[in-house]
PDB file of C-alpha atoms in Angstrom:
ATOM      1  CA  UNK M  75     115.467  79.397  90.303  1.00 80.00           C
ATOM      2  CA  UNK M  76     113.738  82.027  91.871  1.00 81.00           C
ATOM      3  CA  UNK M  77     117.266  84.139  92.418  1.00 85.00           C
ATOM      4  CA  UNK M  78     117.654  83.648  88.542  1.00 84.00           C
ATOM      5  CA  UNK M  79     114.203  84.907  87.640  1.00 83.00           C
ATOM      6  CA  UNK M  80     114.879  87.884  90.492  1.00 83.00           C
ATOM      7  CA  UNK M  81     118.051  88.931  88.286  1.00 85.00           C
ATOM      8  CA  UNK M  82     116.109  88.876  84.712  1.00 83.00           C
ATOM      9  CA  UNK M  83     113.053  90.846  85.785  1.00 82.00           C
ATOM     10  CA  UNK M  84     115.645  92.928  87.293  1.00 82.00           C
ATOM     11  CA  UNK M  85     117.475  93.850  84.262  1.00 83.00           C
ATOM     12  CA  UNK M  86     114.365  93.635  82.298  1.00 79.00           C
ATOM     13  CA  UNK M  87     113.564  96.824  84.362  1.00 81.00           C
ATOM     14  CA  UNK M  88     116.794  98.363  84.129  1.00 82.00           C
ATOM     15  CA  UNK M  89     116.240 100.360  81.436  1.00 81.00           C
ATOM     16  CA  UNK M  90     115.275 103.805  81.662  1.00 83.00           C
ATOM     17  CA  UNK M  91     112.706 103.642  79.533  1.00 87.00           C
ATOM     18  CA  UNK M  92     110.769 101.345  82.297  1.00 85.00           C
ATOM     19  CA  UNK M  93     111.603 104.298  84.603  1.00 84.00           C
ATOM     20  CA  UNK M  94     110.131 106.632  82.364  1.00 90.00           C
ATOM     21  CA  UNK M  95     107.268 104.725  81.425  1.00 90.00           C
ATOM     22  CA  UNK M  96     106.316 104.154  84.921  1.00 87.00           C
ATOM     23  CA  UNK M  97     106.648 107.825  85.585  1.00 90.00           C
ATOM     24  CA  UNK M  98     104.122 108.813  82.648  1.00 93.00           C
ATOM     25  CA  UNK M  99     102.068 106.104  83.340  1.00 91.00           C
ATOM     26  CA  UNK M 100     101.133 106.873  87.115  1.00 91.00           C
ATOM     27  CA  UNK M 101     101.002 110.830  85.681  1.00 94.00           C
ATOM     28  CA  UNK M 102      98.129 109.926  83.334  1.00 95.00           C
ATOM     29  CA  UNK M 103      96.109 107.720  85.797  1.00 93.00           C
ATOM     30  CA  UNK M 104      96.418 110.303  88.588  1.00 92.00           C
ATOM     31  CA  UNK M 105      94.867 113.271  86.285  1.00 95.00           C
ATOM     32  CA  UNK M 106      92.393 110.190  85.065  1.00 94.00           C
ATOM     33  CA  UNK M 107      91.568 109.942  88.890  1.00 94.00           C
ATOM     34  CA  UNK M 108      90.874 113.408  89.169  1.00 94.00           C
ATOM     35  CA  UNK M 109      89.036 114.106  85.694  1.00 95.00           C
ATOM     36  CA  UNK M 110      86.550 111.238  86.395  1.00 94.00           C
ATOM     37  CA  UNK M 111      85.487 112.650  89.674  1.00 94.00           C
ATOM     38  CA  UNK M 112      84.322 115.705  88.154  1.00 95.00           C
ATOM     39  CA  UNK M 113      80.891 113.819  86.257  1.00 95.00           C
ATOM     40  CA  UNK M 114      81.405 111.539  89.417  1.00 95.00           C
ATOM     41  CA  UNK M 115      80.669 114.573  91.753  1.00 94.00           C
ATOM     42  CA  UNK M 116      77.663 115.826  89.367  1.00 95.00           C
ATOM     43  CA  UNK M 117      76.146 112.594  89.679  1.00 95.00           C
ATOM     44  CA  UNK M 118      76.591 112.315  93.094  1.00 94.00           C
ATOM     45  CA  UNK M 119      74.516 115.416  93.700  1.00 93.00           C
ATOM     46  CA  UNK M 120      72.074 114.769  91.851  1.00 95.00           C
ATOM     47  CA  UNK M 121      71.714 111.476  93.090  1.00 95.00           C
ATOM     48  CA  UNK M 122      71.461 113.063  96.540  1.00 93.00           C
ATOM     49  CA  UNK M 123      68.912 114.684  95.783  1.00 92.00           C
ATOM     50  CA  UNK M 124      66.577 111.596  96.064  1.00 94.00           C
ATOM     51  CA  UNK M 125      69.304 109.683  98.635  1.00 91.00           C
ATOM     52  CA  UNK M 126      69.640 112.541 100.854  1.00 91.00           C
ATOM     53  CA  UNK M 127      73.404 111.602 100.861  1.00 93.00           C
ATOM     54  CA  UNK M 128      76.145 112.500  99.010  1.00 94.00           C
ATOM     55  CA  UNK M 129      79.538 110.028  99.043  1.00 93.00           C
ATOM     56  CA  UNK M 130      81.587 112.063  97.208  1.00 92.00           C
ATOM     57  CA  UNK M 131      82.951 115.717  97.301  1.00 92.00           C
ATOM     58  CA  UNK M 132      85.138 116.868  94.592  1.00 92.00           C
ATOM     59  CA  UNK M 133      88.415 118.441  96.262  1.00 93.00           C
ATOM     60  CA  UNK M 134      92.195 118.854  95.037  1.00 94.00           C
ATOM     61  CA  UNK M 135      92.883 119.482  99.039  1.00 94.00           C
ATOM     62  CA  UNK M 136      95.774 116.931  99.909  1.00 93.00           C
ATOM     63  CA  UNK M 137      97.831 116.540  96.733  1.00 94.00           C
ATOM     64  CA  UNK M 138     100.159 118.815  97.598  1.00 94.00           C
ATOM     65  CA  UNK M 139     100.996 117.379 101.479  1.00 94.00           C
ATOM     66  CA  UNK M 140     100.480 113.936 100.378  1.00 93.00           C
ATOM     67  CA  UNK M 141     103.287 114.371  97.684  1.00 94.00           C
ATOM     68  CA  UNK M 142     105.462 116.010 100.479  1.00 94.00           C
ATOM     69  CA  UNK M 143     104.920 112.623 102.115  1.00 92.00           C
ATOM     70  CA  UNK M 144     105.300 110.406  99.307  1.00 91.00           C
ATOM     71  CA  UNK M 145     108.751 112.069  98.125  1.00 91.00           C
ATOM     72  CA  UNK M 146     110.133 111.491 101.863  1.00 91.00           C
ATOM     73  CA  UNK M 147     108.253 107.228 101.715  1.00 88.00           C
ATOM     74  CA  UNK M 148     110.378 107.867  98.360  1.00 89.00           C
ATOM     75  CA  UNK M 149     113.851 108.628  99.859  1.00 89.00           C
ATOM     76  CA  UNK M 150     113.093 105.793 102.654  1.00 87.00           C
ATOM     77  CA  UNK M 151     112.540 103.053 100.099  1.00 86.00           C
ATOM     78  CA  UNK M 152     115.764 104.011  98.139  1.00 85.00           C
ATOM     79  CA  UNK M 153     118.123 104.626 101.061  1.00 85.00           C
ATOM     80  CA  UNK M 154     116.663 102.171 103.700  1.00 82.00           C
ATOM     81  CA  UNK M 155     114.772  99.440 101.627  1.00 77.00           C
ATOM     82  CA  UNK M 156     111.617 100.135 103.711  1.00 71.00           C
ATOM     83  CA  UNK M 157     108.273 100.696 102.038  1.00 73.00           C
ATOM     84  CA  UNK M 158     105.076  99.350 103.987  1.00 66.00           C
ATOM     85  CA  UNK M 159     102.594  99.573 101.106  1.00 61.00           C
ATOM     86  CA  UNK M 160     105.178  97.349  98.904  1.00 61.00           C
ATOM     87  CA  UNK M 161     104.724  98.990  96.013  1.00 56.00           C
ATOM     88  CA  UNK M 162     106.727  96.979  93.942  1.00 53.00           C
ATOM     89  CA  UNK M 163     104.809  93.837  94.479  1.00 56.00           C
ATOM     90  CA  UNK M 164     103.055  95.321  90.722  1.00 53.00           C
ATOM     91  CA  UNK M 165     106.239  93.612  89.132  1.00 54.00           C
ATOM     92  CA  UNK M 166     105.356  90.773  90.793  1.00 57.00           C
ATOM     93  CA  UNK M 167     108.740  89.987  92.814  1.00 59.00           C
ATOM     94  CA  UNK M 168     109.222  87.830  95.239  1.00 63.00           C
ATOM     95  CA  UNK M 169     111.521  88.231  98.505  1.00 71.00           C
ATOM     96  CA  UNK M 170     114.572  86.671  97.945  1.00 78.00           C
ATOM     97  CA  UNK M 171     117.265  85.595  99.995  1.00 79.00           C
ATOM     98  CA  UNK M 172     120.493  85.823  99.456  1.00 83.00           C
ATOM     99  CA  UNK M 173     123.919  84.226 100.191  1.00 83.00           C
ATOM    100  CA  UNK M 174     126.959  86.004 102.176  1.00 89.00           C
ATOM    101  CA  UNK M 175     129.241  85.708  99.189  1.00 88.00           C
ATOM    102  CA  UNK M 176     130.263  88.458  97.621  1.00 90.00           C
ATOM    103  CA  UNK M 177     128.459  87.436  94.250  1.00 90.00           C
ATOM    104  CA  UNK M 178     125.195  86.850  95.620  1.00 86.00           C
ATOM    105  CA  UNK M 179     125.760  90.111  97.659  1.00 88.00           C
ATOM    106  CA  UNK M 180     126.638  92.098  95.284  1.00 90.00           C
ATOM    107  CA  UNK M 181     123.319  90.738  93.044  1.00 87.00           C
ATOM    108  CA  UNK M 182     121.380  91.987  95.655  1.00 86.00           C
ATOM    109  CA  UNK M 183     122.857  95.189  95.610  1.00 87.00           C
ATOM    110  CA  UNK M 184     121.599  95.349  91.741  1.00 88.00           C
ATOM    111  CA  UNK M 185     118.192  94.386  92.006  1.00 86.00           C
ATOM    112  CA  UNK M 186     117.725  95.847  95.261  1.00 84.00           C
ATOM    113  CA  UNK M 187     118.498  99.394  93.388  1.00 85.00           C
ATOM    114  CA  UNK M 188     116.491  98.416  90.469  1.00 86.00           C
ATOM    115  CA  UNK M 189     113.329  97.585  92.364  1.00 84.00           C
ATOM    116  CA  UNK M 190     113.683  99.938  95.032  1.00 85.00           C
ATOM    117  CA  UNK M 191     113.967 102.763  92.489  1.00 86.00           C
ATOM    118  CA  UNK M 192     110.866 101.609  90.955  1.00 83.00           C
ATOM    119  CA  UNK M 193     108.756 100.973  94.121  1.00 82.00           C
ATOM    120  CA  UNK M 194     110.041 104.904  95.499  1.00 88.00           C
ATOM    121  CA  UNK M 195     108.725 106.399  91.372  1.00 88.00           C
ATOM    122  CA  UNK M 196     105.029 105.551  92.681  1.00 88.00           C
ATOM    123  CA  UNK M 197     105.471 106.698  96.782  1.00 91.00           C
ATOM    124  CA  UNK M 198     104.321 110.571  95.329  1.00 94.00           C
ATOM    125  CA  UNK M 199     101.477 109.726  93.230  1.00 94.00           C
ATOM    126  CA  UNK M 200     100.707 106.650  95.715  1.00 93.00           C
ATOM    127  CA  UNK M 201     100.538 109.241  98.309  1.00 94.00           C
ATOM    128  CA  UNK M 202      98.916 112.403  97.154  1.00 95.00           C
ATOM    129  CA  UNK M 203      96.113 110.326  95.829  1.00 95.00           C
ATOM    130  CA  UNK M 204      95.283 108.779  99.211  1.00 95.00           C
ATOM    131  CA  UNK M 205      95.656 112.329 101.046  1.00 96.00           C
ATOM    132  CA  UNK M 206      93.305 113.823  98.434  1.00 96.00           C
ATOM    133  CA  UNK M 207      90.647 110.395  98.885  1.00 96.00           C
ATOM    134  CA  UNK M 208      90.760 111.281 102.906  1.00 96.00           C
ATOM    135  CA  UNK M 209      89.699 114.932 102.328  1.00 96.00           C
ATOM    136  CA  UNK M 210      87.365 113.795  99.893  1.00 96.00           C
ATOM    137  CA  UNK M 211      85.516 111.670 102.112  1.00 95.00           C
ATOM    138  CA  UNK M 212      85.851 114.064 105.099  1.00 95.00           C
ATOM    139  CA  UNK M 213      83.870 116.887 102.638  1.00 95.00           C
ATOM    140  CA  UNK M 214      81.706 114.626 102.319  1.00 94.00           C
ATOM    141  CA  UNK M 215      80.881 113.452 105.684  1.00 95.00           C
ATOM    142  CA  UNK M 216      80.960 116.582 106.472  1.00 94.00           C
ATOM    143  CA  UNK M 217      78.290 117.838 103.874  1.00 94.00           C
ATOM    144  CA  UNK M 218      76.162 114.882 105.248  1.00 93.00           C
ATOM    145  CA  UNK M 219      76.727 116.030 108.864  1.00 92.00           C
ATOM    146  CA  UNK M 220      75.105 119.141 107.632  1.00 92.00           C
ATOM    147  CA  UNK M 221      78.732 120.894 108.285  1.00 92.00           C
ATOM    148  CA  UNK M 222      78.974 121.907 104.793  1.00 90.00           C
ATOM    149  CA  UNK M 223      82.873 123.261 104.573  1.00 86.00           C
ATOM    150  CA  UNK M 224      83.496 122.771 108.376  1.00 91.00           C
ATOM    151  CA  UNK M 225      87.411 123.046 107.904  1.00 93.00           C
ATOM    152  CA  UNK M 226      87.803 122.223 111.692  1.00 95.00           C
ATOM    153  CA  UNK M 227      85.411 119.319 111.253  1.00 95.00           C
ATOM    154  CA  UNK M 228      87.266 118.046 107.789  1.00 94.00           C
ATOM    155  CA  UNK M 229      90.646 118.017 108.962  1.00 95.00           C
ATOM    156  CA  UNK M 230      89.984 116.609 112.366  1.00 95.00           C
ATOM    157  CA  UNK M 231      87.946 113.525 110.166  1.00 94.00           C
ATOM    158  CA  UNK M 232      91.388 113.649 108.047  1.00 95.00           C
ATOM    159  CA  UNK M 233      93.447 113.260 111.052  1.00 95.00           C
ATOM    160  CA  UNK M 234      91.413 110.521 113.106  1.00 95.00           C
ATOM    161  CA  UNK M 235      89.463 108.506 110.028  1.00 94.00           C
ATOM    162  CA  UNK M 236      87.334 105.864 110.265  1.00 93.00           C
ATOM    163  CA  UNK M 237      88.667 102.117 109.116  1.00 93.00           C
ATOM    164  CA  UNK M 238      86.355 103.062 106.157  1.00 94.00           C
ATOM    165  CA  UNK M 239      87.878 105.896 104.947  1.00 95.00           C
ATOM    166  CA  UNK M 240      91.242 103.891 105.504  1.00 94.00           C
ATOM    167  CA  UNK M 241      90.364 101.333 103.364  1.00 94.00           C
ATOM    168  CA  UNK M 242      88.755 103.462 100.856  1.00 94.00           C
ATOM    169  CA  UNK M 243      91.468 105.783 100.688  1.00 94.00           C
ATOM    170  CA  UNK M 244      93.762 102.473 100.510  1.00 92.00           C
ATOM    171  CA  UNK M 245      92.078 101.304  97.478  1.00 93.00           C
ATOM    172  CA  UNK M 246      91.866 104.997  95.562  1.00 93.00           C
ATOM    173  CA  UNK M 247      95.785 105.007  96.458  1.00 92.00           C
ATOM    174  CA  UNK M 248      96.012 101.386  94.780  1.00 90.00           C
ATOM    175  CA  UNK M 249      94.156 102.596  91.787  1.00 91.00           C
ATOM    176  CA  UNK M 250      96.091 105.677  91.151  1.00 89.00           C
ATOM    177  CA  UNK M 251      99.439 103.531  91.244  1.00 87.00           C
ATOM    178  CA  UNK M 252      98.667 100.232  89.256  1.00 83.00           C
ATOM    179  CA  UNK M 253      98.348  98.354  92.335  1.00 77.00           C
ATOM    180  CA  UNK M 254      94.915  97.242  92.794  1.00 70.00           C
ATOM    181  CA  UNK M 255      93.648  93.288  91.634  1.00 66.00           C
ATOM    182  CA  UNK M 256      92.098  93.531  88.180  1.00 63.00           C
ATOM    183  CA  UNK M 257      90.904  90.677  86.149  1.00 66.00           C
ATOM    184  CA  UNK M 258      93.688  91.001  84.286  1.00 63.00           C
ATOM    185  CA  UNK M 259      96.327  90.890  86.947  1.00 57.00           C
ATOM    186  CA  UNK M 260      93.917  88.008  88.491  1.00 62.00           C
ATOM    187  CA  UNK M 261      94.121  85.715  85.178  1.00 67.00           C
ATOM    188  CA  UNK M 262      97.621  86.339  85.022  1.00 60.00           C
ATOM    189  CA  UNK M 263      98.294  85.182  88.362  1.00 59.00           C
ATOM    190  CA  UNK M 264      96.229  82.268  87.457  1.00 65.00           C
ATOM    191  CA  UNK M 265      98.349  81.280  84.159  1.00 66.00           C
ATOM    192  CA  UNK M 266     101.399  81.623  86.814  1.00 59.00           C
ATOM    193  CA  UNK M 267     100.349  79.387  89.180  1.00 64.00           C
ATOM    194  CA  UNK M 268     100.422  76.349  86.000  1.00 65.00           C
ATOM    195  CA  UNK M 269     104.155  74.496  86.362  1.00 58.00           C
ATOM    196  CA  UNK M 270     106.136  74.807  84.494  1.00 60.00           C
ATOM    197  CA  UNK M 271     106.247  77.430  82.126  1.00 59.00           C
ATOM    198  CA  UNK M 272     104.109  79.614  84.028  1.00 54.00           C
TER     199      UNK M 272
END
Protein backbone atom coordinates (compact mmCIF):
# COMPACT_ATOMS: atom_id res chain seq x y z
CA UNK A 1 0.00 0.00 0.00
CA UNK A 2 2.36 2.41 1.00
CA UNK A 3 4.68 1.65 -2.36
CA UNK A 4 1.34 2.39 -4.29
CA UNK A 5 0.60 5.67 -2.56
CA UNK A 6 4.68 6.46 -2.97
CA UNK A 7 4.11 6.08 -6.91
CA UNK A 8 0.78 8.42 -7.07
CA UNK A 9 2.11 11.31 -5.00
CA UNK A 10 5.00 10.76 -7.16
CA UNK A 11 3.42 11.38 -10.40
CA UNK A 12 1.07 13.75 -8.83
CA UNK A 13 4.33 15.84 -8.54
CA UNK A 14 5.64 15.11 -11.80
CA UNK A 15 4.44 17.82 -13.47
CA UNK A 16 6.31 20.82 -14.04
CA UNK A 17 3.97 22.96 -12.99
CA UNK A 18 4.57 21.49 -9.22
CA UNK A 19 8.22 22.36 -10.00
CA UNK A 20 7.39 25.70 -10.88
CA UNK A 21 5.00 26.33 -8.31
CA UNK A 22 7.33 25.29 -5.68
CA UNK A 23 9.95 27.54 -7.14
CA UNK A 24 7.59 30.76 -6.98
CA UNK A 25 6.25 29.78 -3.93
CA UNK A 26 9.55 29.60 -1.73
CA UNK A 27 10.53 33.05 -3.95
CA UNK A 28 7.54 34.90 -2.45
CA UNK A 29 7.92 33.66 1.20
CA UNK A 30 11.67 34.40 1.21
CA UNK A 31 11.11 38.27 0.10
CA UNK A 32 7.93 37.92 2.72
CA UNK A 33 10.73 36.92 5.27
CA UNK A 34 12.71 39.76 4.51
CA UNK A 35 9.90 42.55 4.01
CA UNK A 36 8.40 41.70 7.46
CA UNK A 37 11.62 42.24 9.25
CA UNK A 38 11.82 45.68 8.17
CA UNK A 39 8.55 47.00 10.72
CA UNK A 40 9.97 43.95 12.76
CA UNK A 41 13.38 45.80 13.19
CA UNK A 42 11.52 49.31 13.88
CA UNK A 43 9.69 47.76 16.54
CA UNK A 44 12.40 46.12 17.93
CA UNK A 45 14.17 49.41 18.54
CA UNK A 46 11.82 51.02 19.83
CA UNK A 47 10.95 48.42 22.06
CA UNK A 48 14.57 48.54 23.24
CA UNK A 49 14.33 51.50 24.19
CA UNK A 50 12.39 50.55 27.42
CA UNK A 51 13.98 46.65 27.31
CA UNK A 52 17.42 47.77 26.91
CA UNK A 53 17.67 44.85 24.38
CA UNK A 54 17.22 44.50 21.00
CA UNK A 55 16.58 40.67 19.40
CA UNK A 56 16.62 41.56 16.09
CA UNK A 57 18.97 43.38 13.57
CA UNK A 58 17.85 43.84 10.11
CA UNK A 59 20.73 42.46 7.70
CA UNK A 60 20.73 40.93 4.01
CA UNK A 61 24.46 39.61 5.11
CA UNK A 62 24.36 35.73 4.33
CA UNK A 63 21.98 35.31 1.39
CA UNK A 64 24.40 35.28 -0.96
CA UNK A 65 26.93 32.42 0.83
CA UNK A 66 24.05 30.59 2.13
CA UNK A 67 22.67 30.16 -1.51
CA UNK A 68 26.28 29.10 -2.55
CA UNK A 69 25.64 26.40 0.04
CA UNK A 70 22.23 25.52 -0.66
CA UNK A 71 22.88 25.08 -4.60
CA UNK A 72 25.88 22.56 -3.66
CA UNK A 73 23.04 20.63 -0.50
CA UNK A 74 21.10 20.98 -4.01
CA UNK A 75 23.44 18.95 -6.32
CA UNK A 76 24.00 16.39 -3.23
CA UNK A 77 20.31 15.60 -2.88
CA UNK A 78 19.90 15.05 -6.71
CA UNK A 79 23.09 13.09 -7.41
CA UNK A 80 23.59 11.27 -4.01
CA UNK A 81 20.03 11.12 -2.39
CA UNK A 82 21.46 12.79 0.76
CA UNK A 83 19.73 15.76 2.34
CA UNK A 84 19.93 16.02 6.30
CA UNK A 85 17.21 18.64 6.78
CA UNK A 86 14.72 16.24 4.64
CA UNK A 87 13.18 18.69 2.95
CA UNK A 88 10.81 16.74 1.24
CA UNK A 89 9.14 15.42 4.29
CA UNK A 90 6.54 18.83 3.26
CA UNK A 91 4.96 16.23 0.74
CA UNK A 92 4.58 14.12 3.39
CA UNK A 93 6.47 10.85 2.04
CA UNK A 94 7.36 8.16 3.70
CA UNK A 95 10.69 5.97 3.30
CA UNK A 96 10.00 3.21 1.30
CA UNK A 97 11.63 0.12 0.63
CA UNK A 98 11.97 -1.45 -2.23
CA UNK A 99 12.39 -4.90 -3.89
CA UNK A 100 15.59 -6.09 -6.05
CA UNK A 101 13.46 -6.65 -9.11
CA UNK A 102 13.90 -4.72 -11.79
CA UNK A 103 10.24 -3.24 -11.56
CA UNK A 104 10.37 -2.19 -8.13
CA UNK A 105 13.93 -0.85 -8.95
CA UNK A 106 13.26 0.88 -11.58
CA UNK A 107 10.03 2.64 -9.50
CA UNK A 108 12.44 3.81 -7.27
CA UNK A 109 14.45 5.27 -9.77
CA UNK A 110 11.15 7.46 -10.69
CA UNK A 111 10.14 8.70 -7.51
CA UNK A 112 13.49 8.92 -6.22
CA UNK A 113 14.07 11.68 -9.17
CA UNK A 114 10.76 13.16 -8.59
CA UNK A 115 11.20 13.79 -4.89
CA UNK A 116 14.73 14.38 -4.87
CA UNK A 117 14.27 17.14 -7.47
CA UNK A 118 11.76 18.67 -5.31
CA UNK A 119 13.55 18.38 -1.90
CA UNK A 120 17.08 20.00 -3.88
CA UNK A 121 14.29 23.28 -5.43
CA UNK A 122 14.13 24.42 -1.58
CA UNK A 123 18.18 23.59 -0.46
CA UNK A 124 18.89 27.59 -1.85
CA UNK A 125 16.15 29.38 -0.29
CA UNK A 126 16.32 26.75 2.76
CA UNK A 127 19.81 27.85 3.05
CA UNK A 128 20.28 31.51 2.45
CA UNK A 129 17.50 32.12 4.87
CA UNK A 130 19.22 30.34 7.75
CA UNK A 131 22.73 32.07 6.86
CA UNK A 132 20.96 35.45 6.84
CA UNK A 133 18.91 34.38 10.53
CA UNK A 134 22.68 33.59 11.98
CA UNK A 135 23.99 37.07 11.02
CA UNK A 136 20.92 38.46 12.16
CA UNK A 137 21.18 37.26 15.52
CA UNK A 138 24.99 37.78 15.69
CA UNK A 139 24.13 41.85 14.89
CA UNK A 140 22.20 41.61 17.36
CA UNK A 141 24.12 40.10 20.08
CA UNK A 142 26.49 42.06 19.10
CA UNK A 143 24.52 45.45 19.42
CA UNK A 144 23.59 44.09 22.95
CA UNK A 145 27.27 43.36 23.75
CA UNK A 146 27.64 47.00 23.14
CA UNK A 147 29.87 45.90 19.90
CA UNK A 148 27.64 47.68 17.64
CA UNK A 149 28.99 46.42 13.95
CA UNK A 150 31.94 44.40 15.47
CA UNK A 151 32.50 42.43 12.09
CA UNK A 152 35.20 40.30 13.91
CA UNK A 153 32.77 39.76 16.77
CA UNK A 154 29.64 38.92 14.21
CA UNK A 155 31.26 36.48 12.15
CA UNK A 156 33.12 34.69 14.86
CA UNK A 157 29.23 34.41 16.68
CA UNK A 158 28.27 33.18 12.95
CA UNK A 159 30.92 30.64 12.93
CA UNK A 160 30.67 29.16 16.62
CA UNK A 161 26.68 29.90 17.51
CA UNK A 162 24.99 29.17 20.37
CA UNK A 163 22.28 26.04 20.34
CA UNK A 164 19.92 29.12 20.35
CA UNK A 165 20.80 30.69 17.42
CA UNK A 166 20.84 27.04 15.90
CA UNK A 167 17.52 26.43 16.62
CA UNK A 168 16.32 29.79 15.81
CA UNK A 169 18.01 29.92 12.66
CA UNK A 170 16.52 26.21 12.16
CA UNK A 171 13.07 27.40 12.52
CA UNK A 172 13.50 30.87 10.25
CA UNK A 173 15.03 28.24 7.62
CA UNK A 174 11.73 26.04 8.15
CA UNK A 175 9.58 29.05 7.67
CA UNK A 176 11.15 30.36 4.59
CA UNK A 177 10.73 26.77 2.92
CA UNK A 178 7.15 25.51 3.94
CA UNK A 179 8.56 23.28 6.43
CA UNK A 180 7.62 24.36 9.77
CA UNK A 181 4.26 22.63 11.85
CA UNK A 182 1.28 24.91 11.32
CA UNK A 183 -2.18 24.24 12.46
CA UNK A 184 -2.95 23.46 9.28
CA UNK A 185 -0.31 20.90 8.54
CA UNK A 186 -1.13 19.71 12.33
CA UNK A 187 -5.03 19.05 11.56
CA UNK A 188 -4.11 17.48 8.50
CA UNK A 189 -1.89 15.09 10.04
CA UNK A 190 -4.64 14.51 12.42
CA UNK A 191 -7.43 13.66 9.62
CA UNK A 192 -4.47 11.18 8.37
CA UNK A 193 -3.99 9.38 11.23
CA UNK A 194 -8.22 8.21 10.92
CA UNK A 195 -8.18 4.52 8.96
CA UNK A 196 -9.12 4.20 6.40
CA UNK A 197 -9.59 6.85 4.11
CA UNK A 198 -7.28 9.06 5.77
Amino acid sequence: GDKLVTIWKAGLLTSLRTHERNLIGNTIQGVGEIAKDIPANIADRLMSLKTGQRSTSFTLKGLGGGTKTGLQSAKDIITRGYDPEQSIAKYDVRHITWGNNPIEQGLKRYTDSVFRTLGAADKPFYNASFARSMYDQAGAIAINSGKTGDKAFIENLVKKPTPEMLQTATKDAEVATFHNQSKLSSLAQGIQSFKPGG
